[in-house]
Coordinates of C-alpha atoms in Angstrom, one line a residue:
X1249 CA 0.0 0.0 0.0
X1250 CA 2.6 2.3 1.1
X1251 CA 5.0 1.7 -2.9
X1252 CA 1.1 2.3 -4.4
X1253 CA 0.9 5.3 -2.3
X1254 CA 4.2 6.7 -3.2
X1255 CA 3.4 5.7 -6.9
X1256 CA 0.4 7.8 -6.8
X1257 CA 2.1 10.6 -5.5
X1258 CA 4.9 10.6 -8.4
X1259 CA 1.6 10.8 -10.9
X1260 CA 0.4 13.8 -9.4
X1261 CA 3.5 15.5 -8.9
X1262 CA 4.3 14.9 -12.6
X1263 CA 1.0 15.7 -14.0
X1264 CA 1.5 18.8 -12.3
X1265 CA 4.9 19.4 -13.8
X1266 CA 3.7 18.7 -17.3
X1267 CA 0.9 21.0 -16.8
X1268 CA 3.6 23.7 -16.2
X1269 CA 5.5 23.0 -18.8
X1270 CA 2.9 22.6 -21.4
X1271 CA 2.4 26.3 -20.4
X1272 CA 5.6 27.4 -20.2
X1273 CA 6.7 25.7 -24.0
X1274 CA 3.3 26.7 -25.7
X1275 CA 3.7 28.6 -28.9
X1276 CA 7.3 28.0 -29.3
X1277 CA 8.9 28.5 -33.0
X1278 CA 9.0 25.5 -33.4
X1279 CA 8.6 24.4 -37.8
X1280 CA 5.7 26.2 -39.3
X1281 CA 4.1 23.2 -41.6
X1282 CA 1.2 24.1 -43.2
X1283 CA 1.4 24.0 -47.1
X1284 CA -1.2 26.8 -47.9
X1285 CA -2.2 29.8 -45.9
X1286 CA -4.3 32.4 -47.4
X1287 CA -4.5 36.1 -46.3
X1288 CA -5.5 36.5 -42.4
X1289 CA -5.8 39.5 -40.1
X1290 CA -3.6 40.4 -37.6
X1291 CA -4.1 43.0 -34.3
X1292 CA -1.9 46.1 -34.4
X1293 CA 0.4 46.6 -31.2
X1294 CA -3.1 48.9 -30.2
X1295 CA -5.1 45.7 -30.1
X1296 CA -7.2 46.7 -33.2
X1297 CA -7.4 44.8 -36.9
X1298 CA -4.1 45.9 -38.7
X1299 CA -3.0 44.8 -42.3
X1300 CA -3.3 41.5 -43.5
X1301 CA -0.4 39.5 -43.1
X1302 CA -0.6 38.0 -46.7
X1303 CA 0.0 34.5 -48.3
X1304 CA 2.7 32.6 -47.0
X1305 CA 4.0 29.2 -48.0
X1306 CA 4.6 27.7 -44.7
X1307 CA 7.4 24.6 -45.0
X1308 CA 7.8 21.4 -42.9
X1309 CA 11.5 22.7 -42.5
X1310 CA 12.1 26.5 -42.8
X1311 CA 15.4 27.9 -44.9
X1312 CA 18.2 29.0 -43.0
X1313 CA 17.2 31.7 -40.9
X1314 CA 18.2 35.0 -42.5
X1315 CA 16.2 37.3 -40.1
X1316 CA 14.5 36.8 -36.5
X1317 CA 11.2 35.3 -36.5
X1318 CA 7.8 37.5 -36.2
X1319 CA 6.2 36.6 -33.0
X1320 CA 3.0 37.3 -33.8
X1321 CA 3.1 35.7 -37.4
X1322 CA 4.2 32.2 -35.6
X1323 CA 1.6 33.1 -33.7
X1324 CA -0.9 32.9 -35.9
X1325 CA 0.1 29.6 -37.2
X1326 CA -0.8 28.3 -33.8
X1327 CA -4.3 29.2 -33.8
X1328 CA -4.7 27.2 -36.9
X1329 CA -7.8 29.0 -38.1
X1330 CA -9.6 27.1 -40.8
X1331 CA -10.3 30.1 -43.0
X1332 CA -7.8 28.5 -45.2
X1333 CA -6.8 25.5 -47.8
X1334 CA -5.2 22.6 -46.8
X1335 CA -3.3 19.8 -48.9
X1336 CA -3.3 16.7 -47.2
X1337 CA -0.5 14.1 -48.6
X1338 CA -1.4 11.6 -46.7
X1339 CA -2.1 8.6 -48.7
X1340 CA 0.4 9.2 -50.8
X1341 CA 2.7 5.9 -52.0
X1342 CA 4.1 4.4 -55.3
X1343 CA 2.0 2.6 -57.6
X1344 CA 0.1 -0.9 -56.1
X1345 CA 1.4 -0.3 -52.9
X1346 CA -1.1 -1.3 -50.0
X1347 CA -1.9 0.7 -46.9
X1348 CA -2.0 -1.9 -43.8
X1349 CA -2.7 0.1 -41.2
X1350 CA -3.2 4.2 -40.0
X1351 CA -2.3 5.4 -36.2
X1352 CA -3.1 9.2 -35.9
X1353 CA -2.4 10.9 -32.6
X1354 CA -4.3 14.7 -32.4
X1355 CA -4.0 17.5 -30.1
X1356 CA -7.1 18.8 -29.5
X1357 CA -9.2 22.0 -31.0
X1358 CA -9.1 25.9 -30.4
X1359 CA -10.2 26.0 -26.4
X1360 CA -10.6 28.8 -24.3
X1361 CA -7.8 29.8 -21.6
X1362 CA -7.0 27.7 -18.8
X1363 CA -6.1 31.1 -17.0
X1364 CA -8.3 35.0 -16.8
X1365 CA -6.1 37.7 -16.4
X1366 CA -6.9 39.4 -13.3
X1367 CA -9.0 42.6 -13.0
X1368 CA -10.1 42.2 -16.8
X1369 CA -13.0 40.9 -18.4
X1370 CA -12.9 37.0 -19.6
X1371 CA -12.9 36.8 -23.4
X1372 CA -16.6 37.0 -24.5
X1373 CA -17.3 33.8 -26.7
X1374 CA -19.8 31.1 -26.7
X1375 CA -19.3 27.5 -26.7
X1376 CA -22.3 26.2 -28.2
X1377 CA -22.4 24.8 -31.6
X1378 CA -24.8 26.7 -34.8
X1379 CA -24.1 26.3 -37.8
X1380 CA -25.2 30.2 -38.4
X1381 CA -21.9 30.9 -36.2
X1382 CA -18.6 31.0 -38.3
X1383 CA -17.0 29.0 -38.8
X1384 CA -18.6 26.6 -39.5
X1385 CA -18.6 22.9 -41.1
X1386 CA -21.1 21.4 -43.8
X1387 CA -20.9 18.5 -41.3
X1388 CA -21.4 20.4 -38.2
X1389 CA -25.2 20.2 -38.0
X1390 CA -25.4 16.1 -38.9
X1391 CA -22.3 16.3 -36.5
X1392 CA -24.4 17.6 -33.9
X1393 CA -27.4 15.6 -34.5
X1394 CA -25.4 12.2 -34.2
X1395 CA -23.5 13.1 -30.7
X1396 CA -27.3 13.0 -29.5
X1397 CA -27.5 8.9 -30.1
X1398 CA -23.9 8.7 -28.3
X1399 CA -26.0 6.5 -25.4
X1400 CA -25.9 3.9 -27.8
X1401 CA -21.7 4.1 -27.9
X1402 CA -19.4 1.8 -25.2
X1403 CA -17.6 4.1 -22.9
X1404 CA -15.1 3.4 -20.6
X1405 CA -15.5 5.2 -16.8
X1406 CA -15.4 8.1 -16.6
X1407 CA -16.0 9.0 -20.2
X1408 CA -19.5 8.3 -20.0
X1409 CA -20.4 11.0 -18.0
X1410 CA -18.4 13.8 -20.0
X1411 CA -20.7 16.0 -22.6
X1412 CA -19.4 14.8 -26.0
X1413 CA -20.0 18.4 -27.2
X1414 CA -19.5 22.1 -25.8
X1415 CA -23.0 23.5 -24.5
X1416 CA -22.0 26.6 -22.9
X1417 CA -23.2 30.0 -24.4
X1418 CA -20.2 31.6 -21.8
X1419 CA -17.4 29.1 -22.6
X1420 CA -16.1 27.2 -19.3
X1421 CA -12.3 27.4 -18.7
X1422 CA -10.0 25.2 -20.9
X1423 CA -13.5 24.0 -23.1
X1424 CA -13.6 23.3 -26.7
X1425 CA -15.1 26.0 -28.7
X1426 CA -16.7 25.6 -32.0
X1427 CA -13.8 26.4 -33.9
X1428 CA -12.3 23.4 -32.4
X1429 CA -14.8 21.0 -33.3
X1430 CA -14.7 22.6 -37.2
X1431 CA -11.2 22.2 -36.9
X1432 CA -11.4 18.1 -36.3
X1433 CA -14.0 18.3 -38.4
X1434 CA -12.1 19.1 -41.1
X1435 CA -8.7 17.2 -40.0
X1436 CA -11.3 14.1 -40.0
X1437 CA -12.5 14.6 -43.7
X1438 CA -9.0 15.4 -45.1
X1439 CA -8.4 11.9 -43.9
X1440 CA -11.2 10.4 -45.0
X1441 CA -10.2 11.8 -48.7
X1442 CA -7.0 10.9 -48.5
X1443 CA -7.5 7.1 -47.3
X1444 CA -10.6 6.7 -49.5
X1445 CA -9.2 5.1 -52.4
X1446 CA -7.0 2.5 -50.5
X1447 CA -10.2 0.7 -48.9
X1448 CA -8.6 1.0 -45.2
X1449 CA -11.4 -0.1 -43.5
X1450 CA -14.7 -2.2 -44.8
X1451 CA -17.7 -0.7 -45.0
X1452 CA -18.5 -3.3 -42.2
X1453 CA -16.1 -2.6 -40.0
X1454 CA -15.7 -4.1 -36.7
X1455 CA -15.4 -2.6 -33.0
X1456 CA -11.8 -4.3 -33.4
X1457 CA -10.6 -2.5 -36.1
X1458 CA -11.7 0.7 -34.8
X1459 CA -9.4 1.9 -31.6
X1460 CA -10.3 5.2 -30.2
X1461 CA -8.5 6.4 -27.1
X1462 CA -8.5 10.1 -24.9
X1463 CA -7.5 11.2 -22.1
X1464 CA -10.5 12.5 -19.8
X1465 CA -11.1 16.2 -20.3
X1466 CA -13.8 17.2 -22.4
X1467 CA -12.0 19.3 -24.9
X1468 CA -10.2 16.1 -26.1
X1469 CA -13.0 13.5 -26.1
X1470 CA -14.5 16.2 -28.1
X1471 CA -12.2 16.5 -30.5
X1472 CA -11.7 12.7 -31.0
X1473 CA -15.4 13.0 -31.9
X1474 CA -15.2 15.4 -34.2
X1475 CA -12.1 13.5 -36.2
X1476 CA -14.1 10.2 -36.1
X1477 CA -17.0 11.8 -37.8
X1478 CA -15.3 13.7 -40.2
X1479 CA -13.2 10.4 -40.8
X1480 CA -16.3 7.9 -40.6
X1481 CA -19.2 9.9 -41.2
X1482 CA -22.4 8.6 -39.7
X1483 CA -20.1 5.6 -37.9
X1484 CA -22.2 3.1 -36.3
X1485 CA -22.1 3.5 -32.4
X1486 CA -23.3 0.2 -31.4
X1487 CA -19.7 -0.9 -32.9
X1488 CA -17.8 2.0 -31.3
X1489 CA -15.8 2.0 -27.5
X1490 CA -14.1 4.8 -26.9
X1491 CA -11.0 4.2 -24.6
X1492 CA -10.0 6.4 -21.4
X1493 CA -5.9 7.3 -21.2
X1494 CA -5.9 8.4 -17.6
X1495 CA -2.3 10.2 -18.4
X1496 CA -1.6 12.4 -20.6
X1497 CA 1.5 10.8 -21.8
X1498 CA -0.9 7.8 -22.7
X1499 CA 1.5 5.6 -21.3
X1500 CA -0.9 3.3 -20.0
X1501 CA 0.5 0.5 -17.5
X1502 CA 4.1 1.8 -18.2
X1503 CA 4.2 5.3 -16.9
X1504 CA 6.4 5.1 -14.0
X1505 CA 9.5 6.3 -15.0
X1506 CA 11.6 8.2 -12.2
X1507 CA 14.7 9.4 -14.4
X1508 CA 11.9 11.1 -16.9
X1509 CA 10.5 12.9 -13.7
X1510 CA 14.0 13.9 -13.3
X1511 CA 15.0 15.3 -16.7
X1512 CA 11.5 17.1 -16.5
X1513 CA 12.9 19.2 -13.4
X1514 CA 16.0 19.8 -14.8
X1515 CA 14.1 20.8 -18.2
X1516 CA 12.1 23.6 -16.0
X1517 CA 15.3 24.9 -13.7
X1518 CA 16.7 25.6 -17.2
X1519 CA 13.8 27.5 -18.6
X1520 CA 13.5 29.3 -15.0
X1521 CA 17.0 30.6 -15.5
X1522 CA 16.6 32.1 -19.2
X1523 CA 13.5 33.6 -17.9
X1524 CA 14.9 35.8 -15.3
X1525 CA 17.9 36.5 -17.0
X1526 CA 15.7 37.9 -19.9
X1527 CA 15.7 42.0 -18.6
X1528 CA 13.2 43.3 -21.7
X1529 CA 10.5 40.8 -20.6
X1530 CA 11.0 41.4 -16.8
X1531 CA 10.3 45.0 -17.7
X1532 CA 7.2 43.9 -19.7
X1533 CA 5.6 41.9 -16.9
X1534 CA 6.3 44.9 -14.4
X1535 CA 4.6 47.3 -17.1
X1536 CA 1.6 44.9 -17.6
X1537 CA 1.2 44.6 -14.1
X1538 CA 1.0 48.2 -13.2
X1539 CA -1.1 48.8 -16.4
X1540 CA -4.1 46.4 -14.2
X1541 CA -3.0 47.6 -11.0
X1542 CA -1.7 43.9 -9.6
X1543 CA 1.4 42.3 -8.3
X1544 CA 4.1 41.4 -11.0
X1545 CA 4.3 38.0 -9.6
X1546 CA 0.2 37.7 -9.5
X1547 CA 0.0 38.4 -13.3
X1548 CA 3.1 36.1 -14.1
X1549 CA 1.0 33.5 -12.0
X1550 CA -2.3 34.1 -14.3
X1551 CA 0.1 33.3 -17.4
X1552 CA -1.5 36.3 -19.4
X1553 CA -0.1 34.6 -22.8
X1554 CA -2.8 31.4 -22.6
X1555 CA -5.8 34.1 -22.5
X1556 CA -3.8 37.1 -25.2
X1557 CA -3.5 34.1 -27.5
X1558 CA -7.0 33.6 -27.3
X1559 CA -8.0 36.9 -28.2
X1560 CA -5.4 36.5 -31.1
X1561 CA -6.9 33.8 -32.2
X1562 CA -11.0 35.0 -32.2
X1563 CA -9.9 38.4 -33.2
X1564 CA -11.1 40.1 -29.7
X1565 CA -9.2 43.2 -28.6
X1566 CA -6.6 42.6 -25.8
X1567 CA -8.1 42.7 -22.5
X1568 CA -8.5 46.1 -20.7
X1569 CA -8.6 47.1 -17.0
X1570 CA -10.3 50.3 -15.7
X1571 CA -8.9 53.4 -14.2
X1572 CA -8.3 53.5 -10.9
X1573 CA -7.0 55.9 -8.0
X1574 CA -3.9 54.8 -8.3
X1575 CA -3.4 55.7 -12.0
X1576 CA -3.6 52.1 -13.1
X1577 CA -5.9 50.9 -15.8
X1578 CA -5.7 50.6 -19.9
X1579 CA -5.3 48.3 -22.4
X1580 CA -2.4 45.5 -22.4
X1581 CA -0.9 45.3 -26.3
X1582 CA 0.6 43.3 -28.9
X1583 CA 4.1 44.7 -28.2
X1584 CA 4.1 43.3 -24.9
X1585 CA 2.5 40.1 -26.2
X1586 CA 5.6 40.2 -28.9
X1587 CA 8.0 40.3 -26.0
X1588 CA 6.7 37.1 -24.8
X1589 CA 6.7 35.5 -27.9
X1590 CA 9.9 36.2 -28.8
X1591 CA 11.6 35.0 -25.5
X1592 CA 9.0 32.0 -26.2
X1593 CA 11.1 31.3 -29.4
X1594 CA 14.5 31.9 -27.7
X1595 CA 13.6 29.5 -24.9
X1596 CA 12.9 27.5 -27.8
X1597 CA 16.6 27.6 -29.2
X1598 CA 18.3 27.2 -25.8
X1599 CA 16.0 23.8 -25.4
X1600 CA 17.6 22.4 -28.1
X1601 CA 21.1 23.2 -27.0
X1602 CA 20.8 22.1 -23.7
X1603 CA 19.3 18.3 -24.9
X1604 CA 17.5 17.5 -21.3
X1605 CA 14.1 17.8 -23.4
X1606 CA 14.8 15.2 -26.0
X1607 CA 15.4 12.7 -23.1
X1608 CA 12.7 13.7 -20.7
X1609 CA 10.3 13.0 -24.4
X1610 CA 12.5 10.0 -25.0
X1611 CA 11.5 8.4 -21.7
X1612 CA 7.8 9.7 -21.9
X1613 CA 7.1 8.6 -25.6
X1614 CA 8.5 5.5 -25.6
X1615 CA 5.2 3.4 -24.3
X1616 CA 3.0 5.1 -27.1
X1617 CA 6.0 4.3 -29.6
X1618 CA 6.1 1.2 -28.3
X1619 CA 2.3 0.3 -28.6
X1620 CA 2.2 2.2 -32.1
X1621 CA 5.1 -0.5 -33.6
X1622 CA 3.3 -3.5 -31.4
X1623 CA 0.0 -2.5 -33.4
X1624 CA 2.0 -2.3 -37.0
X1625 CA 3.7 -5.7 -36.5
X1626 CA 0.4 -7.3 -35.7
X1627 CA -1.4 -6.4 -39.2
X1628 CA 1.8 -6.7 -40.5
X1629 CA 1.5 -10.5 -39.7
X1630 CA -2.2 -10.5 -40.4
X1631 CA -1.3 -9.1 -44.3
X1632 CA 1.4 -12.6 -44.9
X1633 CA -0.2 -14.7 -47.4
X1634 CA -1.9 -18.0 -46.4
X1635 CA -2.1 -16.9 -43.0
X1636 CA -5.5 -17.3 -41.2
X1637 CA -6.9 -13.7 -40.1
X1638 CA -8.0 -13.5 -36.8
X1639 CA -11.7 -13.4 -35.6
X1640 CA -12.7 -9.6 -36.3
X1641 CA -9.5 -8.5 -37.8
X1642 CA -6.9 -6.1 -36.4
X1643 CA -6.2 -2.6 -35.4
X1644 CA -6.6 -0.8 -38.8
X1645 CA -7.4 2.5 -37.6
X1646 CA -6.3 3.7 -34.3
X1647 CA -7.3 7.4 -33.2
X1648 CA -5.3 9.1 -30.2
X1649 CA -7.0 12.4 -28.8
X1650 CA -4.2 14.0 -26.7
X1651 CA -3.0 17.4 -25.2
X1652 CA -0.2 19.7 -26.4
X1653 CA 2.1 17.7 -23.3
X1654 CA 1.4 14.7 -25.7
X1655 CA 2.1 15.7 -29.3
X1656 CA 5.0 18.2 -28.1
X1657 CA 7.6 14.8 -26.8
X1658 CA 6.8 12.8 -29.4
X1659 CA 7.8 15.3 -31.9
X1660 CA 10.8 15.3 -30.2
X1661 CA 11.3 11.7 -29.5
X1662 CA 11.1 11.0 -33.5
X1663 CA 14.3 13.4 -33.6
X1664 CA 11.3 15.9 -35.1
X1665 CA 13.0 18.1 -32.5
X1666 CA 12.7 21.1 -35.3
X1667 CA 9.0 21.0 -35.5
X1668 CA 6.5 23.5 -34.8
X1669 CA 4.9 23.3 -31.4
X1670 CA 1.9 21.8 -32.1
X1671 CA -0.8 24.1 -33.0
X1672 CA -4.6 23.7 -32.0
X1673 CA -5.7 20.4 -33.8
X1674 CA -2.0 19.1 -34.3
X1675 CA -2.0 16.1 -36.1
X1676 CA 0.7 13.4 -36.3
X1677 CA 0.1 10.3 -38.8
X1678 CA 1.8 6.9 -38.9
X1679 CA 1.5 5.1 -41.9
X1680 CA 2.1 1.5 -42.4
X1681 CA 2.4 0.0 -46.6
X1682 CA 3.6 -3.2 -47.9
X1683 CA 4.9 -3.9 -51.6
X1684 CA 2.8 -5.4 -54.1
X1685 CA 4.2 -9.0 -55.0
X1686 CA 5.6 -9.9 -58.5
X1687 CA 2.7 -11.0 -60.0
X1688 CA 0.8 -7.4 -59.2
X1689 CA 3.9 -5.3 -59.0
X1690 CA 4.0 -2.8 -61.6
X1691 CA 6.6 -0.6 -59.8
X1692 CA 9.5 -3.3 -60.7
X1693 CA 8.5 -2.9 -64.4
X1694 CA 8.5 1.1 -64.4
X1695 CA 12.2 1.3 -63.2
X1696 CA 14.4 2.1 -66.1
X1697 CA 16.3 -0.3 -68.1
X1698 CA 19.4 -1.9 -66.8
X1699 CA 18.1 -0.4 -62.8
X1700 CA 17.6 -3.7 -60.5
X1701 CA 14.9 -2.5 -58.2
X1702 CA 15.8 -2.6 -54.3
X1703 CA 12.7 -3.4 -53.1
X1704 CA 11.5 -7.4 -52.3
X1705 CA 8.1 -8.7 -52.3
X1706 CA 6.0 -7.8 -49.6
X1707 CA 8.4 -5.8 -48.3
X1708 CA 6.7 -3.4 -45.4
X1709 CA 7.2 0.6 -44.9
X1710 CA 6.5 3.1 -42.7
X1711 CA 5.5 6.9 -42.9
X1712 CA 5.0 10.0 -40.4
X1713 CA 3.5 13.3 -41.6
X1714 CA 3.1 16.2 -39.3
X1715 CA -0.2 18.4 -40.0
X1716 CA -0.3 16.6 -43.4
X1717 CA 3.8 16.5 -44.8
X1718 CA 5.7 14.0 -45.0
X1719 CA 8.2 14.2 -42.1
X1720 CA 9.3 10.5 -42.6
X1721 CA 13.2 11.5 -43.8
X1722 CA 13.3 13.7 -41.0
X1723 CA 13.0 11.4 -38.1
X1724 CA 16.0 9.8 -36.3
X1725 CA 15.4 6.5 -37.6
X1726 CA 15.4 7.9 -41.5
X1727 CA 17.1 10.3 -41.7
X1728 CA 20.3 8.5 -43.7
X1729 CA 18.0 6.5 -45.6
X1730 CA 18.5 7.5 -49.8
X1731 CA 15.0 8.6 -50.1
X1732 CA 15.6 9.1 -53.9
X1733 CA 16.4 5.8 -54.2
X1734 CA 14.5 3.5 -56.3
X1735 CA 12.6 2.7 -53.2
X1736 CA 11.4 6.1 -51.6
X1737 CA 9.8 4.5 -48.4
X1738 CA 11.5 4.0 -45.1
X1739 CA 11.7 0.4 -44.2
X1740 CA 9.8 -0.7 -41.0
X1741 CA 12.3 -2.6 -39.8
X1742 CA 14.1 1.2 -39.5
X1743 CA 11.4 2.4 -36.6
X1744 CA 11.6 -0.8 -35.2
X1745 CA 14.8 -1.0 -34.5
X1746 CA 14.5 2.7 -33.1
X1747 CA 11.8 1.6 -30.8
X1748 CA 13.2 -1.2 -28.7
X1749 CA 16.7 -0.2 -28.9
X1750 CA 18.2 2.8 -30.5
X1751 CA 16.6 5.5 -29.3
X1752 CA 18.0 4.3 -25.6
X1753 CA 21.2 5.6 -27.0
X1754 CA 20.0 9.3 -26.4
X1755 CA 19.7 8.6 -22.3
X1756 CA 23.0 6.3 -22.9
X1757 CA 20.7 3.0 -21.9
X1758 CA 19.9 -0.1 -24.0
X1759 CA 16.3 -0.3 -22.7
X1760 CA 13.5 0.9 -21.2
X1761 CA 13.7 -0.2 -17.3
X1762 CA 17.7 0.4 -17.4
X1763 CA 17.0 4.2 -18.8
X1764 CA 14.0 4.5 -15.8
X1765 CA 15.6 2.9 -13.2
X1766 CA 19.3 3.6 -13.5
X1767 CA 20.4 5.4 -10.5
X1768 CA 21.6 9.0 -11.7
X1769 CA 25.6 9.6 -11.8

C-alpha cells in the first residue's frame, strides 16, 4: 500500500509538472508546416485589426534563418484558423502499394484559456455549436445531431459521464469551442479523402478495427469525436468504444518512470533561469502589471499569454482594466505580447542546446511508440499470405486524442526536434504499406532499363506526416535512408529497431527499465 501510495504521489507531482511546462513551452517557433495559408488579419500593437499578413508558404522545414522570427506571425500559425486551404498528402505511395494500417495521434481543438487575467474581463465567446456561427462545417449540424444517439456508444469510466460536445453560451475554462470541433471536423474529412481510395477499412467494420482512445477532459473526447465523424461519417455507435488514457503521456501500464521525472525538473530549472535572465520581458511583466493595477508576480502566476492568444486567435481586442485611484488601468498590447513570444522562441533555441528535453520525451514517448510498432507488426502479420486472419481482424485504424504535453515529446522523440509546437488540432500520422508481389507489381516494371529495383516482395514501410507532410526522412530513424532511391519509403524494420533499442542511446541505456531505473551519476 505504502510503494502504491508513493506511486500515486509521483503521478500527481508529474501531472503537475507537465501541466507547467505545457504552459511554459506553448507557442514556441518550433517548424511552421502548413502547405497553404491564405491572407488572415492580424491585431496592431493597439489591439485593433491591422493589415493583412498575406500568403505565405509555410514549410515542414524552414530555410536557414536570415532574419529573426515575427512573433506574432508564428503566432498565428498556432491558432490554426480554418479560413484556409489545406493539402493533405497523406495517402500518398508508389503505384500498387497497399496501406495496412493508419495510427493518428491529435491535439485537441481551439479551447478557451485555462487562466483569466486578473482585474479584466474574460474573453466573450460562446461555446455552443450553430451552424449560423462561423466558422462553421457542412458536417457540423449532422455532427451535432449524431452526438445525441452517443448513449448507444461503449464508454469506458469516466468517459460516460463527459458531454461529447461544448454546451456553454459563456465558454467554461479550458473548453472546446466551436472552432475546435470545425477544426477536427475538417482534419477528420481530409483523412477520409485521403484514405478513401486504398479501402482501409470495410464498409463493415468491426469494434476491433476501430481503436479510439483520450485522455478524460472534455476538450479532447471532443475533438476525438469530431475527427471520427469527419473520418467515418455517420459511424455506427453500437460498434464503437471509446478508450480512457488516464495520463496524458498515454502511457498506459508503463508510466512510472523516475529518471523522466528527473529530466522534466531539470528541463524547467533551465527554462527558469533564461527567464529571469531575460531583462526586456522582466520589464514587460512589471509594465503589464502596473497597467491592471496587480502584483508582478500575480500576473506572471495568471500566465497572461494562454488568455492574449485567445483573443489572437477570435480576433477580440486585448483585455482592458479600468482606471483607478492609483493611476492604473488601460489596455495590455501586442508589443508586450511580442516580448513574450519572442523570448518563447529563444527559450525554444536554448531547449535544443541544452538536450534534457529530448530525453525527458525519450522516456515519456516511448510506451506510445512502443504500442504504435506492437500494433504495425500485428497487421503486418495479419497481411502474410496463407495466413489465417484473426476473428474480427486487427487494429486498422487507431485514433489518439491528446493534449499539447502529448504531441510536443513525441515530436521530439522522432528526432522531429525542429518541429512546430503543435498548434490547435496538431496532427501526427503513422502510416504502415507493404509492396505489391511480383505478380501485381508494376513498380518493378517502371524502373528504367538496366536499374535492379531494391525493393523485395512484400516488403513493409512506414511513414510519419506532421499536419499533413511528410516528415518520414526527418526522423532519427530515417534520416540516412537515400529517399531518392528507387525505393522512396522508409523500411519498417528502420522504426523498429528505433523503438526497442536505439533510441535508448539518447539517455545512454539499451532499454527501457535500465533508462527508468538507473540510479543517476
Amino acid at each position: 500500500m505504502l510503494a502504491r501510495n508513493r506511486f500515486l504521489l509521483l503521478v500527481v507531482v508529474g501531472g503537475a509538472a507537465l501541466a507547467i511546462l505545457s504552459l511554459s513551452l506553448q507557442f514556441l517557433n518550433l517548424i511552421p508546416t502548413t502547405p497553404i495559408v491564405e491572407e488572415q488579419p492580424f491585431q496592431a500593437a493597439d489591439g485593433g485589426i491591422g493589415a493583412a499578413l498575406g500568403k505565405s508558404r509555410k514549410r515542414v522545414f524552414p530555410v536557414p534563418h536570415t532574419e529573426e522570427p515575427n512573433p506574432i506571425f508564428e503566432a498565428y500559425g498556432y491558432c490554426n484558423t480554418p479560413n484556409r486551404t489545406e493539402q493533405a498528402w497523406e495517402g500518398h505511395s508508389p503505384a500498387d502499394y497497399k496501406l495496412l494500417s493508419v495510427q493518428v495521434m491529435i491535439r485537441h481543438g481551439d479551447r478557451y484559456p485555462l487562466y483569466s487575467i486578473p482585474k479584466t474581463k474574460r474573453p466573450s465567446i460562446d461555446c455552443t455549436l450553430s451552424t449560423s456561427r462561423k466558422p462553421s462545417h457542412p458536417l457540423l449540424n449532422a455532427f451535432i445531431g449524431h452526438m445525441g444517439q452517443g448513449s448507444r456508444g461503449h464508454w469506458e469510466s469516466p468517459l460516460g459521464s463527459v458531454p461529447r460536445l461544448p454546451n456553454h453560451s459563456a465558454c467554461e475554462m479550458g473548453e472546446l469551442t466551436q472552432t475546435g470541433v470545425v477544426q477536427h471536423l475538417r482534419n477528420g474529412q481530409l483523412l477520409r479523402h485521403a484514405y478513401k481510395r486504398h479501402n482501409l477499412l470495410p464498409s463493415d467494420w468491426s469494434p476491433r478495427q476501430v481503436w479510439v482512445e483520450t485522455t478524460g477532459k472534455s476538450r479532447t473526447l471532443q475533438s476525438g469525436l469530431a475527427f471520427l465523424y469527419g473520418f467515418l461519417t455517420d459511424f455506427d455507435w453500437t460498434r464503437l468504444t471509446v478508450r480512457h488514457q488516464w495520463s496524458t503521456l498515454f502511457c498506459g501500464s508503463a508510466c512510472d518512470c523516475p529518471a523522466r521525472n528527473r529530466y522534466l525538473e531539470e528541463e524547467q530549472r533551465r527554462q527558469y533561469r533564461l527567464r529571469v535572465a531575460d531583462t526586456e520581458l522582466e520589464r514587460t511583466y512589471v509594465d503589464m502589471a502596473r497597467t491592471l493595477g496587480v502584483l508582478t508576480r500575480q500576473l506572471r502566476a495568471a500566465n497572461p499569454i494562454d488568455s492574449l492568444l485567445c483573443h489572437l486567435c477570435h480576433d477580440l481586442s486585448f483585455p482592458c482594466a479600468p482606471m483607478g485611484d492609483s493611476g492604473a488601468g488601460g489596455c495590455l498590447t501586442m508589443a508586450q505580447f511580442a516580448v513574450i513570444r519572442r523570448q518563447q522562441l529563444d527559450d525554444e533555441v536554448d531547449r535544443r542546446r541544452a538536450g534534457l528535453y529530448r530525453k525527458y520525451a525519450i522516456l515519456a514517448m516511448y510506451p506510445y511508440l512502443n504500442r504504435t510498432a506492437t500494433k504495425m507488426e500485428r497487421v503486418a502479420k495479419a497481411s502474410e499470405a496463407g495466413r489465417q486472419p484473426r476473428a474480427g481482424g486487427e487494429e486498422v485504424f487507431t485514433l489518439a486524442s491528446a493534449h499539447d504535453v502529448t504531441v510536443a515529446p513525441l515530436l521530439s522523440a522522432l528526432g522531429l526536434e525542429e518541429a512546430r509546437f503543435p498548434r490547435f488540432a496538431a496532427r501526427i500520422v503513422f502510416e504502415l504499406w507493404k509492396s505489391p508481389s511480383a505478380t501485381q507489381g508494376q513498380a518493378k516494371k517502371r524502373a528504367g532499363k538496366g536499374e535492379k529495383s531494391k525493393v523485395k516482395d512484400g516488403e513493409l514501410f512506414i511513414r510519419v506526416l506532421y499536419n499533413g507532410e511528410d516528415v518520414t526522412f526527418h526522423t532519427a530513424f530515417c534520416r540516412s535512408h537515400d529517399g531518392h532511391a528507387s525505393q522512396p519509403l522508409c523500411p519498417l524494420k528502420n522504426f523498429l529497431s528505433f523503438v526497442r533499442k536505439d533510441m535508448f542511446s539518447i539517455v545512454s541505456a539499451t532499454s527501457y527499465k535500465e533508462a527508468c531505473y538507473r540510479r543517476p551519476g
